[in-house]
Amino acid sequence: TMNEGLFELICNPLMAYLPQYASRRRHVVRAGKALRKFGHHCVNQRLQDLKDGRDCQDDLITILVRAAMEDPSLDREEIVDDILGIFFAGHDTTATVLTSALMELLRKPALAERLREEVDDVLGSDTFVPFRKVQALVFASQLFRETLRRYPPALSAARYNKKPMEICGYAIPEHTNLEPSIYVVHHLEEYWEDPDDF
């Protein structure tokens, strides 16, 4: 798959040059082109829908396309890059968050029952769920936000400062690699009451 190919390329930079990896490289390049084509199709379709005045879900694609309509300096390639970046980063983190949420629901059957009741009340027997109904799932939203706090799928966020700064009394010189821990911040007692409880 595209993900596996990119991971292999990152782990083994020689893959880009050694002949024994040629077929794998071609596969990764073809997959990348197909994804970009799909990304362009999504952006173009949403742009046309918005121009024609059709109702569109207020999702990431709509937000980015609207921003590009208002600011012509945002080009389509940037929008496609953002969408594909989130697509790649999002599928793994989504799976991680869902797994953590399911683990907590199995540990706490009362929460699972409350979630089931909310889904039944809001969605009923609908087989198609419009976005506005998903927004009405208040407890489900709280459940997933708490899951993200308790079990962040990305434990830290790498940053690089371009100028000197001070954080909590510590002088940070320019051109320093910083990696604040999301996990630690989400478990600090000064911000969260009983931070280790779900």
Coordinates of C-alpha atoms in Angstrom, one line a residue:
T1 CA 0.0 0.0 0.0
M2 CA 0.9 3.7 -0.2
N3 CA 1.5 3.9 3.5
E4 CA 3.7 0.9 3.6
G5 CA 5.7 2.2 0.7
L6 CA 6.2 5.6 2.3
F7 CA 7.2 4.0 5.6
E8 CA 9.7 1.7 3.8
L9 CA 11.2 4.8 2.0
I10 CA 11.5 6.7 5.3
C11 CA 13.2 3.7 7.0
N12 CA 15.3 2.8 4.1
P13 CA 16.3 5.9 2.1
L14 CA 18.3 3.8 -0.3
M15 CA 15.0 2.4 -1.6
A16 CA 14.8 5.4 -3.8
Y17 CA 18.0 4.5 -5.6
L18 CA 18.6 0.8 -5.5
P19 CA 17.4 -1.2 -8.6
Q20 CA 15.9 -4.1 -6.5
Y21 CA 13.3 -1.6 -5.2
A22 CA 12.2 -0.4 -8.7
S23 CA 8.9 -2.2 -8.8
R24 CA 8.0 -1.1 -5.3
R25 CA 8.9 2.5 -6.1
R26 CA 6.7 2.4 -9.2
H27 CA 3.8 1.0 -7.1
V28 CA 4.1 3.8 -4.5
V29 CA 4.3 6.5 -7.3
R30 CA 1.2 5.1 -9.0
A31 CA -0.7 4.9 -5.7
G32 CA 0.4 8.5 -5.0
K33 CA -0.8 9.7 -8.4
A34 CA -4.2 7.9 -7.9
L35 CA -4.6 9.6 -4.5
R36 CA -3.8 13.0 -5.8
K37 CA -6.3 12.5 -8.7
F38 CA -9.0 11.5 -6.1
G39 CA -8.1 14.5 -4.0
H40 CA -8.5 16.9 -7.0
H41 CA -11.8 15.2 -7.8
C42 CA -13.1 15.9 -4.3
V43 CA -12.0 19.5 -4.3
N44 CA -13.3 20.2 -7.8
Q45 CA -16.7 18.6 -7.0
R46 CA -17.1 20.5 -3.8
L47 CA -16.1 23.8 -5.5
Q48 CA -18.7 23.2 -8.1
D49 CA -21.3 22.3 -5.5
L50 CA -20.6 25.5 -3.6
K51 CA -20.7 27.6 -6.8
D52 CA -24.0 26.0 -7.8
G53 CA -25.5 26.8 -4.3
R54 CA -26.0 23.2 -3.3
D55 CA -26.0 22.2 0.4
C56 CA -22.7 20.8 1.4
Q57 CA -21.5 19.2 4.6
D58 CA -19.5 21.6 6.7
D59 CA -16.5 19.3 6.6
L60 CA -12.8 19.9 6.1
I61 CA -13.0 19.9 2.3
T62 CA -15.8 22.5 2.4
I63 CA -13.9 24.7 4.9
L64 CA -10.7 24.6 2.7
V65 CA -12.5 25.2 -0.5
R66 CA -14.4 28.1 0.9
A67 CA -11.2 29.6 2.2
A68 CA -9.7 29.3 -1.3
M69 CA -12.7 30.9 -2.8
E70 CA -12.2 33.9 -0.4
D71 CA -8.4 34.0 -0.8
P72 CA -7.2 33.3 -4.3
S73 CA -3.6 32.9 -3.0
L74 CA -4.5 29.5 -1.7
D75 CA -4.1 27.2 -4.7
R76 CA -5.7 23.8 -5.3
E77 CA -2.5 21.9 -4.8
E78 CA -2.2 23.2 -1.3
I79 CA -5.8 22.2 -0.5
V80 CA -5.2 18.7 -2.0
D81 CA -1.9 18.4 0.1
D82 CA -3.8 19.3 3.3
I83 CA -6.6 16.8 2.6
L84 CA -4.3 14.0 1.7
G85 CA -2.1 14.8 4.8
I86 CA -5.1 14.6 7.1
F87 CA -6.3 11.5 5.3
F88 CA -3.0 9.7 5.9
A89 CA -2.5 11.0 9.4
G90 CA -6.1 10.5 10.3
H91 CA -6.8 6.9 9.5
D92 CA -4.2 5.5 12.0
T93 CA -5.1 8.0 14.7
T94 CA -8.8 7.4 14.2
A95 CA -8.3 3.7 14.6
T96 CA -6.3 4.3 17.8
V97 CA -8.9 6.5 19.3
L98 CA -11.8 4.2 18.4
T99 CA -9.9 1.3 20.0
S100 CA -9.3 3.3 23.2
A101 CA -13.0 4.3 23.3
L102 CA -14.1 0.8 22.9
M103 CA -11.8 -0.4 25.6
E104 CA -13.3 2.2 28.0
L105 CA -16.9 1.2 27.0
L106 CA -16.1 -2.4 27.7
R107 CA -14.6 -1.5 31.1
K108 CA -17.7 0.7 32.0
P109 CA -20.9 -0.9 30.7
A110 CA -23.0 2.0 32.1
L111 CA -21.2 4.3 29.6
A112 CA -21.9 1.9 26.8
E113 CA -25.5 1.8 27.7
R114 CA -25.8 5.6 27.8
L115 CA -24.1 5.8 24.4
R116 CA -26.5 3.2 22.9
E117 CA -29.5 5.1 24.3
E118 CA -28.3 8.4 22.9
V119 CA -27.7 6.8 19.4
D120 CA -31.2 5.2 19.5
D121 CA -32.8 8.5 20.6
V122 CA -31.0 10.7 18.0
L123 CA -30.7 8.4 15.1
G124 CA -33.5 5.9 15.5
S125 CA -33.6 3.4 12.7
D126 CA -32.1 5.8 10.1
T127 CA -29.7 4.0 7.8
F128 CA -28.4 7.3 6.3
V129 CA -27.1 9.7 9.0
P130 CA -26.9 13.3 8.0
F131 CA -24.1 15.4 9.5
R132 CA -26.5 17.5 11.6
K133 CA -27.7 14.4 13.4
V134 CA -24.1 13.4 14.2
Q135 CA -23.6 16.8 15.8
A136 CA -26.6 16.1 18.0
L137 CA -24.8 13.2 19.6
V138 CA -23.6 15.2 22.7
F139 CA -22.6 12.3 24.9
A140 CA -20.8 10.5 22.0
S141 CA -18.9 13.8 21.5
Q142 CA -18.0 14.0 25.2
L143 CA -16.9 10.3 25.1
F144 CA -14.6 10.8 22.2
R145 CA -13.1 14.1 23.6
E146 CA -12.4 12.4 26.9
T147 CA -10.8 9.5 25.0
L148 CA -8.6 11.9 23.1
R149 CA -7.6 13.5 26.4
R150 CA -7.0 10.3 28.2
Y151 CA -5.4 8.4 25.3
P152 CA -4.0 10.9 22.8
P153 CA -3.1 9.1 19.6
A154 CA -0.1 11.4 19.1
L155 CA 1.9 11.5 22.3
S156 CA 3.9 14.6 21.4
A157 CA 4.1 17.3 18.8
A158 CA 7.5 18.2 17.3
R159 CA 8.1 21.9 16.9
Y160 CA 11.1 24.1 15.8
N161 CA 11.4 27.6 17.1
K162 CA 12.9 30.2 14.7
K163 CA 13.6 32.9 17.3
P164 CA 14.5 32.8 21.0
M165 CA 11.6 32.5 23.5
E166 CA 10.8 31.8 27.1
I167 CA 8.5 29.1 28.3
C168 CA 7.6 28.9 32.0
G169 CA 10.8 30.8 33.0
Y170 CA 13.1 28.7 30.8
A171 CA 15.1 30.4 28.1
I172 CA 14.8 28.6 24.8
P173 CA 17.5 29.6 22.2
E174 CA 16.5 30.0 18.6
H175 CA 16.7 27.0 16.3
T176 CA 15.8 24.5 19.1
N177 CA 13.9 21.3 18.4
L178 CA 11.0 21.2 20.9
E179 CA 8.7 18.2 21.6
P180 CA 6.0 19.0 24.1
S181 CA 4.2 16.0 25.5
I182 CA 0.5 16.0 24.8
Y183 CA 0.1 13.0 27.0
V184 CA 1.7 14.8 30.0
V185 CA -0.3 18.0 29.5
H186 CA -3.5 15.9 29.4
H187 CA -2.7 14.3 32.7
L188 CA -1.6 17.4 34.7
E189 CA -3.6 17.8 38.0
E190 CA -3.4 21.5 37.7
Y191 CA -5.7 21.4 34.6
W192 CA -7.7 18.2 35.1
E193 CA -9.6 16.9 38.1
D194 CA -8.7 13.2 38.6
P195 CA -6.7 13.2 35.3
D196 CA -6.1 9.5 35.3
D197 CA -9.8 8.7 35.6
F198 CA -12.0 8.3 32.5

